[in-house]
Amino acid sequence: MLKYCAAFLAIILCGNASSSDISAKLNELDLEGEIEPFAMEGTINQTLQELREKLPDPLDIELTIPQLNFADALMNGTLDLSNPSIIGLTTFLVPALKFNIIGFKLNLTLLFPVFQVDPTYETDMILLTVLPIYGNGTAKVYLNDLKLDTYLELKTSPSLHIQNFRILITLDNIKLDIEGLLYDEEFSKFASAVASGLANTFITPYINDNAEAISDVLSPIIETAINEILAGNSSTSAPVTEPTPAAEVTIKELHHLIQNALPSIF
């Protein structure tokens, strides 16, 4: 199934996010020989529809994420996440697209009206030094109007691969539906509403305001994954043993952002 995803990312990624933040970078490339969508409209539309039909939805990923440990007044305890299901791959829209035939420089905007990630979780922690939070189940995360602005260069020698991959991620809002907290349905609904509010107060603006920094972390990881798949070394089993230093910094920054803002909330 990941070969379909590789094809989706490596073949479909041939457009221009001209209305996005990435456009500034793309404009510096001084591209020539551009093919606008209308010049290949029939071929592009047919390819997109064929890829849409072949994409798995949902996509179940066997993934073990390193345990997150917290030890301060805001959160003290552990959180384990694993085996996410990704729902909504086939709902993509392509509002902007451009292909430079000279050098095979490709860039586009992908828009997912609703993109859902459903990992399983297990947690045992204390919030604000007094509130115990524990449980396990599914944490449904809805990323509404998720936009991916991408750029890559497609190479065929010595074998098919991509390079200089870049992705900027922005979204409109986040909704969470967490099952199994305190093993109580009513509390889970209440906690999900609170978590959704906090996510849109802190996480959504953090992602949008730090799209470049997040891209610095994600782009090389995604490029490596796509090239592994294109080389035939793909597997849906992708255990992660250590987070990258850049990812650790991002998590800590977001954690401190929420922690410092708490006095102004309560």
PDB file of C-alpha atoms in Angstrom:
ATOM      1  CA  MET A   1       0.000   0.000   0.000  1.00  0.00           C
ATOM      2  CA  LEU A   2       2.876   2.372   0.674  1.00  0.00           C
ATOM      3  CA  LYS A   3       3.890   2.056  -2.973  1.00  0.00           C
ATOM      4  CA  TYR A   4       0.619   3.786  -3.801  1.00  0.00           C
ATOM      5  CA  CYS A   5       1.543   6.514  -1.331  1.00  0.00           C
ATOM      6  CA  ALA A   6       4.968   6.817  -2.905  1.00  0.00           C
ATOM      7  CA  ALA A   7       3.397   7.175  -6.314  1.00  0.00           C
ATOM      8  CA  PHE A   8       0.967   9.683  -4.877  1.00  0.00           C
ATOM      9  CA  LEU A   9       3.764  11.804  -3.435  1.00  0.00           C
ATOM     10  CA  ALA A  10       6.313  11.380  -6.205  1.00  0.00           C
ATOM     11  CA  ILE A  11       4.020  11.653  -9.238  1.00  0.00           C
ATOM     12  CA  ILE A  12       1.230  13.898  -8.036  1.00  0.00           C
ATOM     13  CA  LEU A  13       3.721  16.310  -6.511  1.00  0.00           C
ATOM     14  CA  CYS A  14       4.101  18.334  -9.668  1.00  0.00           C
ATOM     15  CA  GLY A  15       2.452  21.666  -8.985  1.00  0.00           C
ATOM     16  CA  ASN A  16       2.977  25.107  -7.520  1.00  0.00           C
ATOM     17  CA  ALA A  17       1.644  26.493  -4.246  1.00  0.00           C
ATOM     18  CA  SER A  18       1.793  29.984  -5.685  1.00  0.00           C
ATOM     19  CA  SER A  19      -0.588  31.454  -3.132  1.00  0.00           C
ATOM     20  CA  SER A  20       1.270  30.015  -0.143  1.00  0.00           C
ATOM     21  CA  ASP A  21       4.262  30.893   1.993  1.00  0.00           C
ATOM     22  CA  ILE A  22       6.417  28.566  -0.091  1.00  0.00           C
ATOM     23  CA  SER A  23       5.898  30.738  -3.167  1.00  0.00           C
ATOM     24  CA  ALA A  24       8.653  33.111  -2.076  1.00  0.00           C
ATOM     25  CA  LYS A  25      11.156  30.277  -2.237  1.00  0.00           C
ATOM     26  CA  LEU A  26       9.816  29.048  -5.555  1.00  0.00           C
ATOM     27  CA  ASN A  27       9.891  32.496  -7.147  1.00  0.00           C
ATOM     28  CA  GLU A  28      13.643  32.647  -6.558  1.00  0.00           C
ATOM     29  CA  LEU A  29      14.163  29.606  -8.786  1.00  0.00           C
ATOM     30  CA  ASP A  30      13.464  31.576 -11.988  1.00  0.00           C
ATOM     31  CA  LEU A  31      11.760  28.588 -13.600  1.00  0.00           C
ATOM     32  CA  GLU A  32      11.511  28.215 -17.361  1.00  0.00           C
ATOM     33  CA  GLY A  33       9.490  25.865 -19.501  1.00  0.00           C
ATOM     34  CA  GLU A  34       6.604  25.780 -17.028  1.00  0.00           C
ATOM     35  CA  ILE A  35       3.544  23.788 -17.961  1.00  0.00           C
ATOM     36  CA  GLU A  36       0.364  25.246 -16.537  1.00  0.00           C
ATOM     37  CA  PRO A  37      -2.404  22.828 -15.530  1.00  0.00           C
ATOM     38  CA  PHE A  38      -4.560  23.594 -18.573  1.00  0.00           C
ATOM     39  CA  ALA A  39      -1.798  22.391 -20.902  1.00  0.00           C
ATOM     40  CA  MET A  40      -1.978  18.883 -19.402  1.00  0.00           C
ATOM     41  CA  GLU A  41      -5.436  19.057 -17.874  1.00  0.00           C
ATOM     42  CA  GLY A  42      -6.722  15.766 -19.252  1.00  0.00           C
ATOM     43  CA  THR A  43      -3.617  13.775 -18.313  1.00  0.00           C
ATOM     44  CA  ILE A  44      -3.362  15.333 -14.861  1.00  0.00           C
ATOM     45  CA  ASN A  45      -7.022  14.789 -14.037  1.00  0.00           C
ATOM     46  CA  GLN A  46      -6.888  11.178 -15.194  1.00  0.00           C
ATOM     47  CA  THR A  47      -3.732  10.506 -13.170  1.00  0.00           C
ATOM     48  CA  LEU A  48      -5.195  12.091 -10.049  1.00  0.00           C
ATOM     49  CA  GLN A  49      -8.373  10.050 -10.292  1.00  0.00           C
ATOM     50  CA  GLU A  50      -6.442   6.815 -10.820  1.00  0.00           C
ATOM     51  CA  LEU A  51      -4.227   7.557  -7.818  1.00  0.00           C
ATOM     52  CA  ARG A  52      -7.228   8.497  -5.713  1.00  0.00           C
ATOM     53  CA  GLU A  53      -8.814   5.104  -6.457  1.00  0.00           C
ATOM     54  CA  LYS A  54      -5.634   3.226  -5.509  1.00  0.00           C
ATOM     55  CA  LEU A  55      -4.846   5.060  -2.279  1.00  0.00           C
ATOM     56  CA  PRO A  56      -5.710   3.076   0.856  1.00  0.00           C
ATOM     57  CA  ASP A  57      -8.281   4.828   3.030  1.00  0.00           C
ATOM     58  CA  PRO A  58      -7.890   4.267   5.883  1.00  0.00           C
ATOM     59  CA  LEU A  59      -4.146   3.665   5.879  1.00  0.00           C
ATOM     60  CA  ASP A  60      -3.175   1.618   8.932  1.00  0.00           C
ATOM     61  CA  ILE A  61       0.443   2.118   9.987  1.00  0.00           C
ATOM     62  CA  GLU A  62       2.346  -0.138  12.352  1.00  0.00           C
ATOM     63  CA  LEU A  63       4.328   2.490  14.217  1.00  0.00           C
ATOM     64  CA  THR A  64       5.816   2.646  17.704  1.00  0.00           C
ATOM     65  CA  ILE A  65       6.469   6.187  18.886  1.00  0.00           C
ATOM     66  CA  PRO A  66       8.983   6.757  21.712  1.00  0.00           C
ATOM     67  CA  GLN A  67       7.281   7.217  25.067  1.00  0.00           C
ATOM     68  CA  LEU A  68       6.747  10.863  25.993  1.00  0.00           C
ATOM     69  CA  ASN A  69       7.752  11.654  29.570  1.00  0.00           C
ATOM     70  CA  PHE A  70       6.722  14.821  31.408  1.00  0.00           C
ATOM     71  CA  ALA A  71       7.997  15.914  34.810  1.00  0.00           C
ATOM     72  CA  ASP A  72       6.830  19.366  35.871  1.00  0.00           C
ATOM     73  CA  ALA A  73       3.885  21.147  37.467  1.00  0.00           C
ATOM     74  CA  LEU A  74       1.890  21.185  34.236  1.00  0.00           C
ATOM     75  CA  MET A  75       2.171  17.485  33.413  1.00  0.00           C
ATOM     76  CA  ASN A  76       3.875  14.697  35.311  1.00  0.00           C
ATOM     77  CA  GLY A  77       3.708  11.219  33.837  1.00  0.00           C
ATOM     78  CA  THR A  78       3.887   9.285  30.592  1.00  0.00           C
ATOM     79  CA  LEU A  79       2.090   9.111  27.253  1.00  0.00           C
ATOM     80  CA  ASP A  80       2.432   6.269  24.753  1.00  0.00           C
ATOM     81  CA  LEU A  81       1.177   6.569  21.155  1.00  0.00           C
ATOM     82  CA  SER A  82       1.203   3.833  18.516  1.00  0.00           C
ATOM     83  CA  ASN A  83      -0.318   2.348  15.355  1.00  0.00           C
ATOM     84  CA  PRO A  84      -2.112   5.363  13.877  1.00  0.00           C
ATOM     85  CA  SER A  85      -4.776   5.026  11.219  1.00  0.00           C
ATOM     86  CA  ILE A  86      -4.833   7.817   8.641  1.00  0.00           C
ATOM     87  CA  ILE A  87      -8.248   8.619   7.211  1.00  0.00           C
ATOM     88  CA  GLY A  88      -8.991  11.043   4.388  1.00  0.00           C
ATOM     89  CA  LEU A  89      -6.141  10.449   1.931  1.00  0.00           C
ATOM     90  CA  THR A  90      -8.626  10.149  -0.930  1.00  0.00           C
ATOM     91  CA  THR A  91     -10.328  13.479  -0.159  1.00  0.00           C
ATOM     92  CA  PHE A  92      -7.456  15.611  -1.476  1.00  0.00           C
ATOM     93  CA  LEU A  93      -8.007  18.635  -3.689  1.00  0.00           C
ATOM     94  CA  VAL A  94      -5.333  20.282  -5.851  1.00  0.00           C
ATOM     95  CA  PRO A  95      -5.998  24.044  -5.921  1.00  0.00           C
ATOM     96  CA  ALA A  96      -2.599  24.947  -7.422  1.00  0.00           C
ATOM     97  CA  LEU A  97      -0.239  23.033  -9.688  1.00  0.00           C
ATOM     98  CA  LYS A  98       2.830  23.769 -11.818  1.00  0.00           C
ATOM     99  CA  PHE A  99       5.485  21.608 -13.494  1.00  0.00           C
ATOM    100  CA  ASN A 100       8.859  22.760 -14.808  1.00  0.00           C
ATOM    101  CA  ILE A 101       9.879  20.313 -17.526  1.00  0.00           C
ATOM    102  CA  ILE A 102      13.479  21.592 -17.460  1.00  0.00           C
ATOM    103  CA  GLY A 103      15.039  19.869 -14.480  1.00  0.00           C
ATOM    104  CA  PHE A 104      11.743  18.214 -13.506  1.00  0.00           C
ATOM    105  CA  LYS A 105      11.123  20.743 -10.741  1.00  0.00           C
ATOM    106  CA  LEU A 106       7.709  20.074  -9.307  1.00  0.00           C
ATOM    107  CA  ASN A 107       5.555  21.943  -6.802  1.00  0.00           C
ATOM    108  CA  LEU A 108       1.885  21.975  -5.782  1.00  0.00           C
ATOM    109  CA  THR A 109      -0.716  22.641  -3.133  1.00  0.00           C
ATOM    110  CA  LEU A 110      -2.681  19.741  -1.685  1.00  0.00           C
ATOM    111  CA  LEU A 111      -5.757  20.516   0.391  1.00  0.00           C
ATOM    112  CA  PHE A 112      -7.511  17.956   2.601  1.00  0.00           C
ATOM    113  CA  PRO A 113     -10.886  19.308   3.828  1.00  0.00           C
ATOM    114  CA  VAL A 114     -10.838  16.740   6.649  1.00  0.00           C
ATOM    115  CA  PHE A 115      -7.736  14.741   7.520  1.00  0.00           C
ATOM    116  CA  GLN A 116      -8.007  12.336  10.434  1.00  0.00           C
ATOM    117  CA  VAL A 117      -5.254  10.602  12.416  1.00  0.00           C
ATOM    118  CA  ASP A 118      -6.356   7.966  14.935  1.00  0.00           C
ATOM    119  CA  PRO A 119      -3.491   6.635  17.078  1.00  0.00           C
ATOM    120  CA  THR A 120      -4.004   4.335  20.021  1.00  0.00           C
ATOM    121  CA  TYR A 121      -2.780   5.752  23.321  1.00  0.00           C
ATOM    122  CA  GLU A 122      -2.065   4.848  26.916  1.00  0.00           C
ATOM    123  CA  THR A 123      -1.403   7.492  29.545  1.00  0.00           C
ATOM    124  CA  ASP A 124      -0.864   7.815  33.274  1.00  0.00           C
ATOM    125  CA  MET A 125      -0.096  11.314  34.524  1.00  0.00           C
ATOM    126  CA  ILE A 126      -0.950  14.093  36.947  1.00  0.00           C
ATOM    127  CA  LEU A 127      -2.061  17.472  35.574  1.00  0.00           C
ATOM    128  CA  LEU A 128      -1.414  20.697  37.510  1.00  0.00           C
ATOM    129  CA  THR A 129      -0.108  18.572  40.441  1.00  0.00           C
ATOM    130  CA  VAL A 130      -3.643  17.554  41.504  1.00  0.00           C
ATOM    131  CA  LEU A 131      -5.640  16.031  38.624  1.00  0.00           C
ATOM    132  CA  PRO A 132      -4.974  12.369  37.770  1.00  0.00           C
ATOM    133  CA  ILE A 133      -5.407  11.490  34.100  1.00  0.00           C
ATOM    134  CA  TYR A 134      -5.143   7.883  33.018  1.00  0.00           C
ATOM    135  CA  GLY A 135      -6.644   5.504  30.499  1.00  0.00           C
ATOM    136  CA  ASN A 136      -6.158   3.968  27.083  1.00  0.00           C
ATOM    137  CA  GLY A 137      -8.041   3.823  23.819  1.00  0.00           C
ATOM    138  CA  THR A 138      -8.197   5.721  20.543  1.00  0.00           C
ATOM    139  CA  ALA A 139      -7.420   9.416  20.219  1.00  0.00           C
ATOM    140  CA  LYS A 140      -9.134  10.721  17.090  1.00  0.00           C
ATOM    141  CA  VAL A 141      -7.451  13.867  15.796  1.00  0.00           C
ATOM    142  CA  TYR A 142      -9.260  15.820  13.059  1.00  0.00           C
ATOM    143  CA  LEU A 143      -7.079  18.277  11.130  1.00  0.00           C
ATOM    144  CA  ASN A 144      -9.569  20.449   9.281  1.00  0.00           C
ATOM    145  CA  ASP A 145      -8.572  22.179   6.029  1.00  0.00           C
ATOM    146  CA  LEU A 146      -5.079  20.723   6.170  1.00  0.00           C
ATOM    147  CA  LYS A 147      -2.928  22.312   3.447  1.00  0.00           C
ATOM    148  CA  LEU A 148       0.367  20.891   2.216  1.00  0.00           C
ATOM    149  CA  ASP A 149       2.510  23.184   0.077  1.00  0.00           C
ATOM    150  CA  THR A 150       5.246  21.111  -1.530  1.00  0.00           C
ATOM    151  CA  TYR A 151       8.307  21.371  -3.745  1.00  0.00           C
ATOM    152  CA  LEU A 152      10.616  18.657  -5.080  1.00  0.00           C
ATOM    153  CA  GLU A 153      12.988  17.805  -7.895  1.00  0.00           C
ATOM    154  CA  LEU A 154      12.530  14.446  -9.619  1.00  0.00           C
ATOM    155  CA  LYS A 155      15.701  12.643 -10.728  1.00  0.00           C
ATOM    156  CA  THR A 156      16.037   9.500 -12.847  1.00  0.00           C
ATOM    157  CA  SER A 157      19.791   8.812 -12.549  1.00  0.00           C
ATOM    158  CA  PRO A 158      21.184   6.527 -11.273  1.00  0.00           C
ATOM    159  CA  SER A 159      17.627   5.511 -10.343  1.00  0.00           C
ATOM    160  CA  LEU A 160      14.286   7.215  -9.758  1.00  0.00           C
ATOM    161  CA  HIS A 161      14.482   9.421  -6.672  1.00  0.00           C
ATOM    162  CA  ILE A 162      13.570  12.864  -5.404  1.00  0.00           C
ATOM    163  CA  GLN A 163      15.709  15.584  -3.889  1.00  0.00           C
ATOM    164  CA  ASN A 164      15.357  19.043  -2.340  1.00  0.00           C
ATOM    165  CA  PHE A 165      11.935  18.020  -1.045  1.00  0.00           C
ATOM    166  CA  ARG A 166      10.158  20.717   0.937  1.00  0.00           C
ATOM    167  CA  ILE A 167       6.756  20.679   2.616  1.00  0.00           C
ATOM    168  CA  LEU A 168       4.962  23.441   4.503  1.00  0.00           C
ATOM    169  CA  ILE A 169       1.981  22.450   6.633  1.00  0.00           C
ATOM    170  CA  THR A 170      -0.853  24.763   7.689  1.00  0.00           C
ATOM    171  CA  LEU A 171      -4.379  24.072   8.890  1.00  0.00           C
ATOM    172  CA  ASP A 172      -7.567  25.814   9.937  1.00  0.00           C
ATOM    173  CA  ASN A 173      -8.400  24.052  13.197  1.00  0.00           C
ATOM    174  CA  ILE A 174      -8.078  20.863  15.223  1.00  0.00           C
ATOM    175  CA  LYS A 175     -10.752  18.734  16.855  1.00  0.00           C
ATOM    176  CA  LEU A 176     -10.009  15.899  19.271  1.00  0.00           C
ATOM    177  CA  ASP A 177     -12.205  12.982  20.273  1.00  0.00           C
ATOM    178  CA  ILE A 178     -10.385  10.988  22.961  1.00  0.00           C
ATOM    179  CA  GLU A 179     -11.896   7.703  24.094  1.00  0.00           C
ATOM    180  CA  GLY A 180     -11.120   5.865  27.325  1.00  0.00           C
ATOM    181  CA  LEU A 181      -9.936   8.648  29.650  1.00  0.00           C
ATOM    182  CA  LEU A 182     -10.553   7.537  33.238  1.00  0.00           C
ATOM    183  CA  TYR A 183     -12.515   4.770  31.472  1.00  0.00           C
ATOM    184  CA  ASP A 184     -15.515   7.092  31.597  1.00  0.00           C
ATOM    185  CA  GLU A 185     -17.432   8.202  28.490  1.00  0.00           C
ATOM    186  CA  GLU A 186     -18.751  11.485  29.905  1.00  0.00           C
ATOM    187  CA  PHE A 187     -15.352  12.540  31.216  1.00  0.00           C
ATOM    188  CA  SER A 188     -13.771  11.623  27.875  1.00  0.00           C
ATOM    189  CA  LYS A 189     -16.231  13.912  26.068  1.00  0.00           C
ATOM    190  CA  PHE A 190     -15.518  16.755  28.500  1.00  0.00           C
ATOM    191  CA  ALA A 191     -11.750  16.260  28.250  1.00  0.00           C
ATOM    192  CA  SER A 192     -11.962  16.127  24.443  1.00  0.00           C
ATOM    193  CA  ALA A 193     -13.772  19.480  24.354  1.00  0.00           C
ATOM    194  CA  VAL A 194     -11.184  21.043  26.667  1.00  0.00           C
ATOM    195  CA  ALA A 195      -8.306  19.523  24.690  1.00  0.00           C
ATOM    196  CA  SER A 196      -9.782  20.797  21.406  1.00  0.00           C
ATOM    197  CA  GLY A 197      -9.988  24.307  22.842  1.00  0.00           C
ATOM    198  CA  LEU A 198      -6.395  24.178  24.062  1.00  0.00           C
ATOM    199  CA  ALA A 199      -5.235  22.731  20.734  1.00  0.00           C
ATOM    200  CA  ASN A 200      -6.750  25.629  18.805  1.00  0.00           C
ATOM    201  CA  THR A 201      -5.394  28.150  21.305  1.00  0.00           C
ATOM    202  CA  PHE A 202      -1.830  26.862  21.179  1.00  0.00           C
ATOM    203  CA  ILE A 203      -1.110  24.052  18.720  1.00  0.00           C
ATOM    204  CA  THR A 204      -2.881  25.371  15.600  1.00  0.00           C
ATOM    205  CA  PRO A 205      -1.229  28.819  15.729  1.00  0.00           C
ATOM    206  CA  TYR A 206       2.082  27.191  16.661  1.00  0.00           C
ATOM    207  CA  ILE A 207       1.972  24.994  13.552  1.00  0.00           C
ATOM    208  CA  ASN A 208       0.958  27.876  11.288  1.00  0.00           C
ATOM    209  CA  ASP A 209       3.464  30.337  12.760  1.00  0.00           C
ATOM    210  CA  ASN A 210       6.349  27.856  12.727  1.00  0.00           C
ATOM    211  CA  ALA A 211       5.698  26.144   9.397  1.00  0.00           C
ATOM    212  CA  GLU A 212       9.271  26.738   8.216  1.00  0.00           C
ATOM    213  CA  ALA A 213      10.866  25.279  11.364  1.00  0.00           C
ATOM    214  CA  ILE A 214       8.553  22.267  11.285  1.00  0.00           C
ATOM    215  CA  SER A 215       9.377  21.803   7.609  1.00  0.00           C
ATOM    216  CA  ASP A 216      13.084  21.732   8.463  1.00  0.00           C
ATOM    217  CA  VAL A 217      12.366  18.700  10.654  1.00  0.00           C
ATOM    218  CA  LEU A 218       9.832  16.878   8.479  1.00  0.00           C
ATOM    219  CA  SER A 219      11.085  17.486   4.926  1.00  0.00           C
ATOM    220  CA  PRO A 220      14.273  15.377   5.078  1.00  0.00           C
ATOM    221  CA  ILE A 221      12.428  12.584   6.910  1.00  0.00           C
ATOM    222  CA  ILE A 222       9.691  12.465   4.257  1.00  0.00           C
ATOM    223  CA  GLU A 223      12.223  12.699   1.416  1.00  0.00           C
ATOM    224  CA  THR A 224      14.149   9.735   2.820  1.00  0.00           C
ATOM    225  CA  ALA A 225      10.946   7.724   3.280  1.00  0.00           C
ATOM    226  CA  ILE A 226       9.779   8.397  -0.291  1.00  0.00           C
ATOM    227  CA  ASN A 227      13.175   7.455  -1.728  1.00  0.00           C
ATOM    228  CA  GLU A 228      13.222   4.242   0.312  1.00  0.00           C
ATOM    229  CA  ILE A 229       9.815   3.341  -1.083  1.00  0.00           C
ATOM    230  CA  LEU A 230      10.831   4.206  -4.648  1.00  0.00           C
ATOM    231  CA  ALA A 231      13.923   2.029  -4.206  1.00  0.00           C
ATOM    232  CA  GLY A 232      11.740  -0.906  -3.192  1.00  0.00           C
ATOM    233  CA  ASN A 233      12.760  -0.854   0.472  1.00  0.00           C
ATOM    234  CA  SER A 234       9.303   0.035   1.777  1.00  0.00           C
ATOM    235  CA  SER A 235       7.500  -1.377   4.769  1.00  0.00           C
ATOM    236  CA  THR A 236       4.473  -0.289   6.729  1.00  0.00           C
ATOM    237  CA  SER A 237       6.377  -1.311   9.866  1.00  0.00           C
ATOM    238  CA  ALA A 238       8.380   1.732  10.910  1.00  0.00           C
ATOM    239  CA  PRO A 239       9.420   1.538  14.567  1.00  0.00           C
ATOM    240  CA  VAL A 240      11.011   4.732  15.825  1.00  0.00           C
ATOM    241  CA  THR A 241      13.617   4.371  18.548  1.00  0.00           C
ATOM    242  CA  GLU A 242      14.740   7.936  19.149  1.00  0.00           C
ATOM    243  CA  PRO A 243      13.167  11.302  18.280  1.00  0.00           C
ATOM    244  CA  THR A 244      15.435  13.653  16.392  1.00  0.00           C
ATOM    245  CA  PRO A 245      16.933  16.526  18.419  1.00  0.00           C
ATOM    246  CA  ALA A 246      14.965  19.022  16.338  1.00  0.00           C
ATOM    247  CA  ALA A 247      11.720  17.178  17.078  1.00  0.00           C
ATOM    248  CA  GLU A 248      12.523  17.158  20.794  1.00  0.00           C
ATOM    249  CA  VAL A 249      13.043  20.925  20.708  1.00  0.00           C
ATOM    250  CA  THR A 250       9.714  21.446  18.952  1.00  0.00           C
ATOM    251  CA  ILE A 251       7.839  19.365  21.543  1.00  0.00           C
ATOM    252  CA  LYS A 252       9.525  21.199  24.420  1.00  0.00           C
ATOM    253  CA  GLU A 253       8.805  24.614  22.899  1.00  0.00           C
ATOM    254  CA  LEU A 254       5.117  23.772  22.536  1.00  0.00           C
ATOM    255  CA  HIS A 255       5.000  22.375  26.066  1.00  0.00           C
ATOM    256  CA  HIS A 256       6.576  25.529  27.513  1.00  0.00           C
ATOM    257  CA  LEU A 257       4.255  27.720  25.455  1.00  0.00           C
ATOM    258  CA  ILE A 258       1.209  26.078  27.045  1.00  0.00           C
ATOM    259  CA  GLN A 259       2.787  26.075  30.497  1.00  0.00           C
ATOM    260  CA  ASN A 260       3.626  29.787  30.408  1.00  0.00           C
ATOM    261  CA  ALA A 261       0.149  30.687  29.182  1.00  0.00           C
ATOM    262  CA  LEU A 262      -1.724  28.803  31.903  1.00  0.00           C
ATOM    263  CA  PRO A 263      -1.738  31.697  34.431  1.00  0.00           C
ATOM    264  CA  SER A 264      -3.550  33.872  31.898  1.00  0.00           C
ATOM    265  CA  ILE A 265      -6.197  31.174  31.356  1.00  0.00           C
ATOM    266  CA  PHE A 266      -7.096  30.388  34.955  1.00  0.00           C
TER     267      PHE A 266
END
